[in-house]
Coordinates of C-alpha atoms in Angstrom, one line a residue:
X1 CA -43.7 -110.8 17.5
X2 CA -43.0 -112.5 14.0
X3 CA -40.4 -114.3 12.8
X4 CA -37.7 -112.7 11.3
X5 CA -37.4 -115.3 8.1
X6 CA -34.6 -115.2 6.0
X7 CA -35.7 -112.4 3.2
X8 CA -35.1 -113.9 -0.2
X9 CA -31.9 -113.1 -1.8
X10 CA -29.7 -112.5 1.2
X11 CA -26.5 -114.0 1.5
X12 CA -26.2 -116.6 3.2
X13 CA -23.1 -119.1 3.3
X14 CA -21.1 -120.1 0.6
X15 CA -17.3 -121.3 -0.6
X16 CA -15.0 -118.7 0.4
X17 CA -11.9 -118.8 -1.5
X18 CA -10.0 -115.7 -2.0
X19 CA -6.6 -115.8 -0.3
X20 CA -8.7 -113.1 2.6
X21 CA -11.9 -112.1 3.1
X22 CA -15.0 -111.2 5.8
X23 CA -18.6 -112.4 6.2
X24 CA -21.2 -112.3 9.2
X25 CA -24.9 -113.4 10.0
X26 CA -27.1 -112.4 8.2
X27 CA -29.0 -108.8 8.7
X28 CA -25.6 -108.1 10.8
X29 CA -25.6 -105.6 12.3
X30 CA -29.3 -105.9 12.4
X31 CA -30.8 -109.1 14.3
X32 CA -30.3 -112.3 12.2
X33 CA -33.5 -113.9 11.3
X34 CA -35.1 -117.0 13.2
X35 CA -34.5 -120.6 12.0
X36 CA -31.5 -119.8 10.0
X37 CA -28.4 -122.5 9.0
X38 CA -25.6 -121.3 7.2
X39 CA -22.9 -123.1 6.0
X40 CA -19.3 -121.0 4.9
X41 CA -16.3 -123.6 3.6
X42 CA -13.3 -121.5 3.7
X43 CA -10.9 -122.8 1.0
X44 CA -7.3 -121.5 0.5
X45 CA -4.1 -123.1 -1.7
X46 CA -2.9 -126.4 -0.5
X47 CA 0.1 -126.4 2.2
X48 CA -1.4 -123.3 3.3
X49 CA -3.3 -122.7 6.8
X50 CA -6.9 -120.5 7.4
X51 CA -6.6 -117.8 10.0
X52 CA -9.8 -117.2 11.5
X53 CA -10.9 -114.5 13.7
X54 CA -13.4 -112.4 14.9
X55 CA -14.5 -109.1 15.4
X56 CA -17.9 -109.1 16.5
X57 CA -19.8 -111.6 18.4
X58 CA -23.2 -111.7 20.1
X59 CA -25.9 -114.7 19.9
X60 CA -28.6 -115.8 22.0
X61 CA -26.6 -117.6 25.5
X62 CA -27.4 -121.1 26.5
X63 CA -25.2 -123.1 29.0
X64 CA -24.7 -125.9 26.3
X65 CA -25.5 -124.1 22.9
X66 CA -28.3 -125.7 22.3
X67 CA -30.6 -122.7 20.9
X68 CA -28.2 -120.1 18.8
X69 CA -24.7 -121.2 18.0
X70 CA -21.9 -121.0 15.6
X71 CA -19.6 -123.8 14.9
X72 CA -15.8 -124.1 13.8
X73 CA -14.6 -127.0 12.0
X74 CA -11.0 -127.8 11.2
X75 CA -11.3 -129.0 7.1
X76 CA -14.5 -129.3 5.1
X77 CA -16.7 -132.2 6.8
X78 CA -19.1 -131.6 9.3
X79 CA -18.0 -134.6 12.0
X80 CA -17.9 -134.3 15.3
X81 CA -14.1 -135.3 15.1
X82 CA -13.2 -132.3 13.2
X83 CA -14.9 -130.4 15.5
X84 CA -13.0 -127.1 17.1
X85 CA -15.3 -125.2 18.9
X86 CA -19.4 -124.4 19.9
X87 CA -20.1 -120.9 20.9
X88 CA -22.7 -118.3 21.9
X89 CA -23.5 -115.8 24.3
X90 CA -21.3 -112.8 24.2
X91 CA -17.9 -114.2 24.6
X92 CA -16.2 -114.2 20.9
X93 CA -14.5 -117.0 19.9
X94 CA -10.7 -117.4 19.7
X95 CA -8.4 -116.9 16.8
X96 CA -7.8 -120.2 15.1
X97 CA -5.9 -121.7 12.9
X98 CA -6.6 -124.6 10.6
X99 CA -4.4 -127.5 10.8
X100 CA -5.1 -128.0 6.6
X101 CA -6.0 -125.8 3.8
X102 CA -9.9 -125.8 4.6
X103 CA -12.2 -124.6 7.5
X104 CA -16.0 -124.7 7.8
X105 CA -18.3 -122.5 9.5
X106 CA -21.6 -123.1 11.1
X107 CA -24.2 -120.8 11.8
X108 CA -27.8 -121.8 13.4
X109 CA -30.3 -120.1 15.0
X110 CA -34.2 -121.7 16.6
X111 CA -37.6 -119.7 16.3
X112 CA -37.1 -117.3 19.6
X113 CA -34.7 -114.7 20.3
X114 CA -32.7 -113.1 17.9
X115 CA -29.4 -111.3 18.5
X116 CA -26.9 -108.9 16.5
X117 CA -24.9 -112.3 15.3
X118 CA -21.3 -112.0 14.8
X119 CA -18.6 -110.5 11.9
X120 CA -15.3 -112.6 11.1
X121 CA -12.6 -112.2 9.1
X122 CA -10.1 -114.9 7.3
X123 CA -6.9 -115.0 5.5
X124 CA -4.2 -117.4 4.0
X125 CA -1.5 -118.0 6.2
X126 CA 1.5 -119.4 3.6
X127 CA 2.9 -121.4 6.7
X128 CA 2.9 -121.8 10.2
X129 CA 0.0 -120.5 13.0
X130 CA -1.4 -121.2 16.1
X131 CA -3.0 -124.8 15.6
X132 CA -5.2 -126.1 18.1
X133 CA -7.6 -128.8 18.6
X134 CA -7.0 -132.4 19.2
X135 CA -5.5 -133.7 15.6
X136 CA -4.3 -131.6 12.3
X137 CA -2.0 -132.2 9.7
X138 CA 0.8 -129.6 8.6
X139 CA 2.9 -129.6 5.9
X140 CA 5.6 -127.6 4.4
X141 CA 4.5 -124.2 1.6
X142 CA 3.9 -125.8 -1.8
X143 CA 4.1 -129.7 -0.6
X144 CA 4.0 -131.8 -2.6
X145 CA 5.8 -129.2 -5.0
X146 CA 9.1 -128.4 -4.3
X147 CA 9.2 -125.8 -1.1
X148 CA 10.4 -122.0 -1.8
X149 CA 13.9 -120.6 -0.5
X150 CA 14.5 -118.4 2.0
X151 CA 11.4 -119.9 3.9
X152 CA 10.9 -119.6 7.2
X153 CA 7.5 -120.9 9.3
X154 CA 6.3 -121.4 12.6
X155 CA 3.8 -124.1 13.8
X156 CA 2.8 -124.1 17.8
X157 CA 0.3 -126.6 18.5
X158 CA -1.6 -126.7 21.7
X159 CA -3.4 -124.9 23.9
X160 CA -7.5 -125.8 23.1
X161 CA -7.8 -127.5 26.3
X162 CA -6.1 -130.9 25.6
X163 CA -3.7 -131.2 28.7
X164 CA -2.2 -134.1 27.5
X165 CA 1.3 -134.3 25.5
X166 CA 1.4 -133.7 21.9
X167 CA 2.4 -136.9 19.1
X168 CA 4.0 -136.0 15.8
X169 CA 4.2 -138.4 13.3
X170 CA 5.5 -137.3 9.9
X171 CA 4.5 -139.3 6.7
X172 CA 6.6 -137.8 4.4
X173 CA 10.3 -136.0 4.4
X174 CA 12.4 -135.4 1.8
X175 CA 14.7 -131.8 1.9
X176 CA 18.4 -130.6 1.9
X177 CA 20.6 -132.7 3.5
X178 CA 24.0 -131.7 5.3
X179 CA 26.6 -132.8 8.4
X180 CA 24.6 -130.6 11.2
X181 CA 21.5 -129.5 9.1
X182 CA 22.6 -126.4 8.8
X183 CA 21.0 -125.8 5.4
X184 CA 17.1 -126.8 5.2
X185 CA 15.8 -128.3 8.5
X186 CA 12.4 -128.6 10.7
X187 CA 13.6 -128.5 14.9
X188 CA 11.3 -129.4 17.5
X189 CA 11.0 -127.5 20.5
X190 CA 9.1 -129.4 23.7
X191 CA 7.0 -126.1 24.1
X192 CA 5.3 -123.3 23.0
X193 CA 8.9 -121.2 22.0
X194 CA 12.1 -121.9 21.0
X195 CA 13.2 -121.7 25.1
X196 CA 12.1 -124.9 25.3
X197 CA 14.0 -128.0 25.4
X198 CA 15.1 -129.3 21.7
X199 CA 13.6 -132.5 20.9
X200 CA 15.0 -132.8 17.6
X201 CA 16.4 -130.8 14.6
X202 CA 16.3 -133.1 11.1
X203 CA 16.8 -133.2 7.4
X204 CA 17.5 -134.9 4.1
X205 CA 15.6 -137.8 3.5
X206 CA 15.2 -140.0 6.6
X207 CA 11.7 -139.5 8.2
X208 CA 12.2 -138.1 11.4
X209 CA 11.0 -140.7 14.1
X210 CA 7.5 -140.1 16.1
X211 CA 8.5 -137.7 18.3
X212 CA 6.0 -136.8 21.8
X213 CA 6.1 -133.8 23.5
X214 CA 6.4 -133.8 27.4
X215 CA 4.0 -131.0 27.7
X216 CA 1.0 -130.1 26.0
X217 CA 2.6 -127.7 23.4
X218 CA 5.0 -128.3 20.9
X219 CA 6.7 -126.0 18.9
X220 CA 8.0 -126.7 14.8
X221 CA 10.2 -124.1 12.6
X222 CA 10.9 -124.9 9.0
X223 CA 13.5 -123.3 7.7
X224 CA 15.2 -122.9 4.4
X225 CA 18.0 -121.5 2.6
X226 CA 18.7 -119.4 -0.4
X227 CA 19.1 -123.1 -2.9
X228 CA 18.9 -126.4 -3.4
X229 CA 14.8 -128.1 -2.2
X230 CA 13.5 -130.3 -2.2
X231 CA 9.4 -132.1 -1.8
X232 CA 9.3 -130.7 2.1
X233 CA 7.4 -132.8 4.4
X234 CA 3.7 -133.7 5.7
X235 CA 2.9 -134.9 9.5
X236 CA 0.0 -135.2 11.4
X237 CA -0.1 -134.7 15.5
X238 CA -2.4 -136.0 17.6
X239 CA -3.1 -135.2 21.5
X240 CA -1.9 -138.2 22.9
X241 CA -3.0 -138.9 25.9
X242 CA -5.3 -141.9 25.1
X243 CA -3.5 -142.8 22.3
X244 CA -0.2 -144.3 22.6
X245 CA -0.3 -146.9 25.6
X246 CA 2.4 -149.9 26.7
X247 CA 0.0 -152.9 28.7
X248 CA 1.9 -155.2 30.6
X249 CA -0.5 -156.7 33.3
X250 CA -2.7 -160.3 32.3
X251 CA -5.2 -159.1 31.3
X252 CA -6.7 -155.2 30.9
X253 CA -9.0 -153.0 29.1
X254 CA -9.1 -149.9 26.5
X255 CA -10.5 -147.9 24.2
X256 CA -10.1 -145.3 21.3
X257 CA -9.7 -141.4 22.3
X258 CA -13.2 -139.8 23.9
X259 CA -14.6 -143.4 23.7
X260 CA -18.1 -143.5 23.3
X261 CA -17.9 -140.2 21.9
X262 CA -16.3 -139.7 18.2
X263 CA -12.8 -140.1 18.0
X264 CA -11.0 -137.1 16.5
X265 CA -9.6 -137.1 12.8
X266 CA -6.2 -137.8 11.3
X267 CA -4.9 -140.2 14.1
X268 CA -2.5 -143.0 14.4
X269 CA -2.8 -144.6 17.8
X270 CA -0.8 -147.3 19.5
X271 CA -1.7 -149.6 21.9
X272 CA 1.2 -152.7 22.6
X273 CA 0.0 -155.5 24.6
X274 CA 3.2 -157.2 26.0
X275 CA 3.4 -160.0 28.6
X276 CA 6.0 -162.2 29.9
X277 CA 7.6 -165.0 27.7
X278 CA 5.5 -167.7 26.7
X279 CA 1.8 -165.7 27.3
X280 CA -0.4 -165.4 24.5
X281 CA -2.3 -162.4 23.8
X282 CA -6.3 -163.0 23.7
X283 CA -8.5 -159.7 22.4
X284 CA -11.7 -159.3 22.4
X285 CA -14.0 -156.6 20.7
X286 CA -16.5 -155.2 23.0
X287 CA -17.9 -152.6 21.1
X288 CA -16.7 -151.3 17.1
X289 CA -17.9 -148.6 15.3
X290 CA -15.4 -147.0 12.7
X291 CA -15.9 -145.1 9.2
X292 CA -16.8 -147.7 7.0
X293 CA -15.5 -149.2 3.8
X294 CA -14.3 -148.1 0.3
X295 CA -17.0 -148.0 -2.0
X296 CA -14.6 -147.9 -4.6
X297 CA -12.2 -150.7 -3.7
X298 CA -14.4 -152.7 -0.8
X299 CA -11.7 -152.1 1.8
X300 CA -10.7 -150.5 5.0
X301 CA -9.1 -147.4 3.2
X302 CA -10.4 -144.4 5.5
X303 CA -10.7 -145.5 9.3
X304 CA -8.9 -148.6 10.6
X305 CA -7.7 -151.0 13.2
X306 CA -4.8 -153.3 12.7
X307 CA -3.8 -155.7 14.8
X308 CA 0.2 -156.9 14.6
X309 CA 1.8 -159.9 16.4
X310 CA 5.1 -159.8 17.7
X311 CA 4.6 -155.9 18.6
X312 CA 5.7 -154.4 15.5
X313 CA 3.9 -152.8 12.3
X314 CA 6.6 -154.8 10.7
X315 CA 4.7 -158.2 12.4
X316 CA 2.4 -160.5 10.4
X317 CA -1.1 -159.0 10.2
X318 CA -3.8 -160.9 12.7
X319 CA -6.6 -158.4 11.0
X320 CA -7.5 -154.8 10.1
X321 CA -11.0 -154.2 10.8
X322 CA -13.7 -151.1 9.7
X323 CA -17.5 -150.2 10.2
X324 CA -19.3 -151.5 12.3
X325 CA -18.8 -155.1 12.9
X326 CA -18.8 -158.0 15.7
X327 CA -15.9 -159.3 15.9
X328 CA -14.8 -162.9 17.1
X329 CA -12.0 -162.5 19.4
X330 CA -8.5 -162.9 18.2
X331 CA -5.2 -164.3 19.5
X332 CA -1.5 -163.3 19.2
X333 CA 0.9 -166.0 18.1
X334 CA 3.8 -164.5 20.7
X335 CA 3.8 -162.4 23.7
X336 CA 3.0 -159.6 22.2
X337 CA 0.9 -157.6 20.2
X338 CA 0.2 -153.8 18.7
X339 CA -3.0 -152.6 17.7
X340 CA -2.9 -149.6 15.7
X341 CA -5.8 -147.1 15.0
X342 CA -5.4 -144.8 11.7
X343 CA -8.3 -142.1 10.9
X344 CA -8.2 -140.2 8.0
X345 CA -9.3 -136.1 7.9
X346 CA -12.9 -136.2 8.0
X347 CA -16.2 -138.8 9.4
X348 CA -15.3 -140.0 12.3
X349 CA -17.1 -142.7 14.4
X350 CA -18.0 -143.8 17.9
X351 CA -14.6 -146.0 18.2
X352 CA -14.1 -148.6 19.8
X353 CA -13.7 -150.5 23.1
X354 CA -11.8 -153.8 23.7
X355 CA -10.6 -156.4 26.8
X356 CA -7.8 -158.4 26.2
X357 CA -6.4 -161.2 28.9
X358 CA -3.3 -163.3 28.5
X359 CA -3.7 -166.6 27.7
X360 CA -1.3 -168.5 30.3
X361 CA 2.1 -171.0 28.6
X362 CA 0.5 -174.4 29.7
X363 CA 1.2 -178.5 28.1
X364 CA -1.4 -180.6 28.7
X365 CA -1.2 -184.0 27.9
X366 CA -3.3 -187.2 28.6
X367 CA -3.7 -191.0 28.3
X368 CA -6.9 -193.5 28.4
X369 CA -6.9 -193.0 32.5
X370 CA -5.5 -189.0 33.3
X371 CA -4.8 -186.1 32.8
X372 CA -1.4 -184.3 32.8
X373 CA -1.0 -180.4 33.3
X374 CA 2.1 -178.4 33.4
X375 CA 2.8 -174.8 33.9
X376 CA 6.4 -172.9 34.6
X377 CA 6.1 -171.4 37.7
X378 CA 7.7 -168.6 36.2
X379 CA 4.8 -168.0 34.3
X380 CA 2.7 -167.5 37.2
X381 CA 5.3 -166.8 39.8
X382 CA 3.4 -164.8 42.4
X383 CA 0.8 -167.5 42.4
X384 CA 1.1 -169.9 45.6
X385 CA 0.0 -173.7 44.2
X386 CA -3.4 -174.1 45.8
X387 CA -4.5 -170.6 43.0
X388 CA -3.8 -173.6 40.4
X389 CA -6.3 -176.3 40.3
X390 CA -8.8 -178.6 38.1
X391 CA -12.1 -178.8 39.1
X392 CA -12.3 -178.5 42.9
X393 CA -9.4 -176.8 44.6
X394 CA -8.9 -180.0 46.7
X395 CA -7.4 -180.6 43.2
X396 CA -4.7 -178.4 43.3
X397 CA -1.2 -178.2 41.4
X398 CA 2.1 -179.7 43.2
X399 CA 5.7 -177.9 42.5
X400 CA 7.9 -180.0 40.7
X401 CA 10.8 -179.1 39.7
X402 CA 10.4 -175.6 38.0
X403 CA 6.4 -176.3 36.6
X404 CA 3.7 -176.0 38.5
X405 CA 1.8 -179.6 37.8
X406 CA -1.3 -181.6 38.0
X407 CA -1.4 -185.3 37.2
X408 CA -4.8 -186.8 38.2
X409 CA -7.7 -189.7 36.8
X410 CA -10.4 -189.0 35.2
X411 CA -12.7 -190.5 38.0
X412 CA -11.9 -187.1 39.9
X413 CA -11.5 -183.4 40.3
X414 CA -14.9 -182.9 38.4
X415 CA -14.4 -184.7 34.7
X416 CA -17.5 -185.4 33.3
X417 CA -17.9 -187.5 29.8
X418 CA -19.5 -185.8 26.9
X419 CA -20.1 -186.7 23.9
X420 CA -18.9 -184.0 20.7
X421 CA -19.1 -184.6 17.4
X422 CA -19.7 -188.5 18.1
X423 CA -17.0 -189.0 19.5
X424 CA -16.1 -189.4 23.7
X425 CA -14.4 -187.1 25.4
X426 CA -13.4 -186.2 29.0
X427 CA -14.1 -182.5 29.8
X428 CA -12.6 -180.3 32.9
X429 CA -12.1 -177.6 34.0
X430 CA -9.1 -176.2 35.1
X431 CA -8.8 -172.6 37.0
X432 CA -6.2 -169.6 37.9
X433 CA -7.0 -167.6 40.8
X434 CA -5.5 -164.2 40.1
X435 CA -7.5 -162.4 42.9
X436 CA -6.4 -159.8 44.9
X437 CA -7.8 -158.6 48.2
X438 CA -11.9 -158.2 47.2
X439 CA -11.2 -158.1 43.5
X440 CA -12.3 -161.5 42.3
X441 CA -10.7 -162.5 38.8
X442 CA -10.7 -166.0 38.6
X443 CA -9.4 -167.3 34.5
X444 CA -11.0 -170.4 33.6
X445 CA -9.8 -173.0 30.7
X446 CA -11.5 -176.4 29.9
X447 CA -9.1 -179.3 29.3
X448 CA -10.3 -181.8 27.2
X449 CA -9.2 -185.5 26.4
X450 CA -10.3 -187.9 23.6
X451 CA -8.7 -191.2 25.3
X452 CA -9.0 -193.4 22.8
X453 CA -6.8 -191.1 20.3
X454 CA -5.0 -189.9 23.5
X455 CA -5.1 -186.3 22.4
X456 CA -6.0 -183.0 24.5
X457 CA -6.6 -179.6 24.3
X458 CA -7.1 -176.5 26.3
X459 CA -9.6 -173.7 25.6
X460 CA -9.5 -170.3 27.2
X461 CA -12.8 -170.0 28.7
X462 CA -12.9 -167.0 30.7
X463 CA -11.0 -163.9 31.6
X464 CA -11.9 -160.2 32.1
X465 CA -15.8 -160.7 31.5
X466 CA -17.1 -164.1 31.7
X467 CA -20.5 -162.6 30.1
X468 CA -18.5 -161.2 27.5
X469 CA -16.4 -163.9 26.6
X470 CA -18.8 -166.6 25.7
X471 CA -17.0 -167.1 22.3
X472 CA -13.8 -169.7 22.8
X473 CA -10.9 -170.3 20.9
X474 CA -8.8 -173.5 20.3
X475 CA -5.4 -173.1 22.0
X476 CA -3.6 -176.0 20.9
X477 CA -1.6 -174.3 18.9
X478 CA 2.7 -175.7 19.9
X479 CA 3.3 -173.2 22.6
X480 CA 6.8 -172.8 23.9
X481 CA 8.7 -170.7 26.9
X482 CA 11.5 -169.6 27.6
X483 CA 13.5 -172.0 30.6
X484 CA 12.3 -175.2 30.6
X485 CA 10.6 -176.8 27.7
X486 CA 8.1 -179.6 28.5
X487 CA 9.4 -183.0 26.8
X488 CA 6.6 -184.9 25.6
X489 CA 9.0 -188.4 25.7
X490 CA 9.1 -187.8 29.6
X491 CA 5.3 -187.4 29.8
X492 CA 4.5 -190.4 27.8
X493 CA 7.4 -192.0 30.0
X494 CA 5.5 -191.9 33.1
X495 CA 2.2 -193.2 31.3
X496 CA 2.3 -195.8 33.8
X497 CA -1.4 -196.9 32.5
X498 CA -0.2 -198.0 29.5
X499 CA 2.7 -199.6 30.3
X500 CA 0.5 -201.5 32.7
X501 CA -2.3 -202.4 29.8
X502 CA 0.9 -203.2 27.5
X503 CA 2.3 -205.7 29.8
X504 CA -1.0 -207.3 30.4
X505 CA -1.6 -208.1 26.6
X506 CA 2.3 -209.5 26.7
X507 CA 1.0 -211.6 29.3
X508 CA -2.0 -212.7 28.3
X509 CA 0.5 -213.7 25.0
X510 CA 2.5 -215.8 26.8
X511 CA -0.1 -217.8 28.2
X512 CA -1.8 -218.1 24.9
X513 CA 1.4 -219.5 23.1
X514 CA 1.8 -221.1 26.4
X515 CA -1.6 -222.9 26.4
X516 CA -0.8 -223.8 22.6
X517 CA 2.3 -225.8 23.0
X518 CA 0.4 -227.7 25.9
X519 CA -2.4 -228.8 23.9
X520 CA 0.4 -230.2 21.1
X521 CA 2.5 -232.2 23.7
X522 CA -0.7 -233.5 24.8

């Protein structure tokens, strides 16, 4: 049989933008023609949701799509991370409901087998609808204009197969205020109806805090009364199931939602690294892909990942990174640290996947002869001493008082002299057994010395991956606990190799002047 190509002059696609309206394959209810893409962009007024639903439905079945198939997007771009829905066969697709003012169609069929196709209808929904997928925004009618009176809306998220709990973050609030809100509010219900427990019922002009459901609907009524507005609001929800995570082992792994496929749209993600007192956190990027940057402005503006010390968005910045880039690893000034992932409404990426291992409190100190380690055992206090040791584990730390310590020469426990950047050093290594049962993880950290400025350092070395981590980091930087601070004085107090080298030029002094006043007698 031939082809059934696309006679010229049918319709085909297009912006819809009339407050309702139908369309359907083309031919329909005849077969739609071979090799066919149609494109229809559903565009209604701003702080208004598209309905979507159909009446007639019948392509060419394939387990995964892959021959005839028509697409749903939630908003204009064509990303996998706006994506709502695949479909063919028989089954129609569900009713759905934009989580902005703009929807996209898809329509595609190969060279064999042609089918009846499907009819669908659309309308504006002022406010409120069933939202599903895994990310939308909503907002209130007429935002950012002031909202109408006597307004009343419905928004119940959930239900596209996310089983994970719902996050709702709201960017913008600003309505009637009141002792009870009993005027103008938004209430949030932790499920599909108002049967549900309350999560929270707010107004006037403080934003209401993140909120996360407990199941994987959530429920949001606007309401307002016969006067006074006010601007309304705009939040965005999430699925949050890979999204907002508290780490508090040494060392760990994750990545962004559906990691390595796209992450969805209109995120803000949370992850908070946070350790015990004194830890550093250590970071590093396995694998980044995000949208890339501004052409306008050169910047992360669209997709991003921040990275806060202290565990705050209100911490100093360590970096906000987009595109794709490799990144050197990057360490937290305190115990802890918040990495945040913002995505925008449309191109989204293949994310990103990162390891991150604490870096353990340590002072180590040395002189023209040793070395001098200490650790608080509270640091690593389900480690027995012999898991703590330089070199060779006959090497291994001693308990003194409450710090695990290591004072040795550097004629043992494996030093080795090297010379870097013409100067001599001595180079060990010291390691922290962490293993449990057949899980090997073993962190490693070089100590240096220069003796003749009497200055050392320590360098993370490895951690999760040891093929992974090849790139060190200086971590010399003043690092202080909580309990027992080290005191350098005592340290250089027991430098019993200089006091020895001290007294033997007093010595050799004395005889000198010694030897002097002989030869004058004389």
């Amino acid at each position: 049989s031939h082809p059934l190509l696309c006679p010229p002059g049918i319709k085909c696609g297009g912006v819809l933008s009339a407050p309702s309206g139908n369309f359907s394959s083309p031919n329909f209810p005849g077969l739609y023609p071979y090799e066919t893409e149609c494109t229809w962009l559903i565009v209604v007024a701003e702080g208004s949701s598209v309905l979507l639903s159909f009446s007639h439905f019948e392509l060419e079945y394939h387990d995964t799509c892959a021959y005839d198939y028509l697409q749903v997007y939630n908003g204009a771009a064509q990303d996998r991370g706006n994506l709502l829905g695949t479909f063919c066969g028989h089954s129609p697709p569900p009713p759905f409901s934009s989580a902005w003012h703009v929807m996209a169609v898809v329509f595609r069929s190969d060279r064999h087998v042609a089918k009846h196709g499907f009819a669908a209808a659309y309308k504006k929904d002022a406010c409120g609808g069933q939202l599903t997928g895994l990310s939308g925004e909503i907002t209130s009618p007429r935002y950012p204009e002031s909202y109408p009176n006597d307004a009343e809306c419905r928004w119940s998220i959930g239900g596209a197969g996310a089983g994970g709990p719902l996050t709702l973050v709201f960017a913008d609030f600003q309505m009637e205020g009141g002792q009870g809100c009993g005027f103008d509010y938004v209430a949030l219900f932790d499920g599909p109806t108002v049967a549900a427990p309350r999560l929270g019922r707010y107004c006037g002009s403080a934003r209401p805090p993140r909120t996360v459901s407990s199941t994987p609907h959530l429920l949001i009524i606007f309401k307002s009364d016969f006067n006074i507005g006010g601007r309304g609001f705009k939040a965005h929800f999430y699925s949050a199931g890979e999204c907002q995570e508290v780490f508090t082992t040494i060392k760990g792994n994750f990545s962004s939602p559906q990691y390595p496929n796209f992450y969805p749209n209109n995120l803000e993600c949370q992850w908070s690294i946070q350790l015990p007192a004194g830890y550093r956190v250590k970071i590093f990027f396995l694998d980044m892909e995000l949208e890339g940057q501004s052409s306008l402005t050169g910047g992360c503006d669209y997709d991003h990942l921040s990275a806060f010390d202290g565990g705050t968005e209100n911490g100093s910045l360590l970096g906000r990174w987009c595109g794709r880039e490799s990144l050197a690893p990057v360490t937290s000034h305190s115990n802890r640290l918040l990495l945040v992932l913002h995505t925008d409404r449309n191109t989204a990426k293949r994310g990103f996947s990162i390891s991150y291992v604490g870096v353990v409190p340590m002072n180590v100190s040395c002189t023209r002869t040793d070395f001098h380690i200490q650790i608080p055992v509270q640091s690593l206090a389900q480690l027995e001493r012999n898991r703590i040791y330089l070199g060779t584990p006959s090497c291994a730390a001693q308990v003194v008082g409450r710090n695990f310590k290591i004072h040795t020469r550097f004629d043992t426990c494996g030093t080795e002299s090297q010379r870097r950047n013409n100067t001599s050093v001595i180079v060990s290594t010291l390691y922290i057994d962490f293993s449990v049962g057949d899980q090997e993880d073993i962190h490693q950290y070089e100590v240096q010395c220069e003796p003749k400025r009497k200055e050392a350092s320590v360098t993370l070395i490895a951690g999760p991956d040891p093929s992974r981590l090849s790139q060190a980091e200086n971590l010399v930087d003043a690092q202080q606990w909580e309990g027992e601070a080290i005191n350098t004085r005592e340290i250089k107090s027991q430098d019993t190799s200089d006091i020895v080298f001290i007294s033997i030029c007093i010595l050799a002094g004395l005889l000198m002047v010694i030897a002097v006043v002989g030869l004058v007698l004389l």
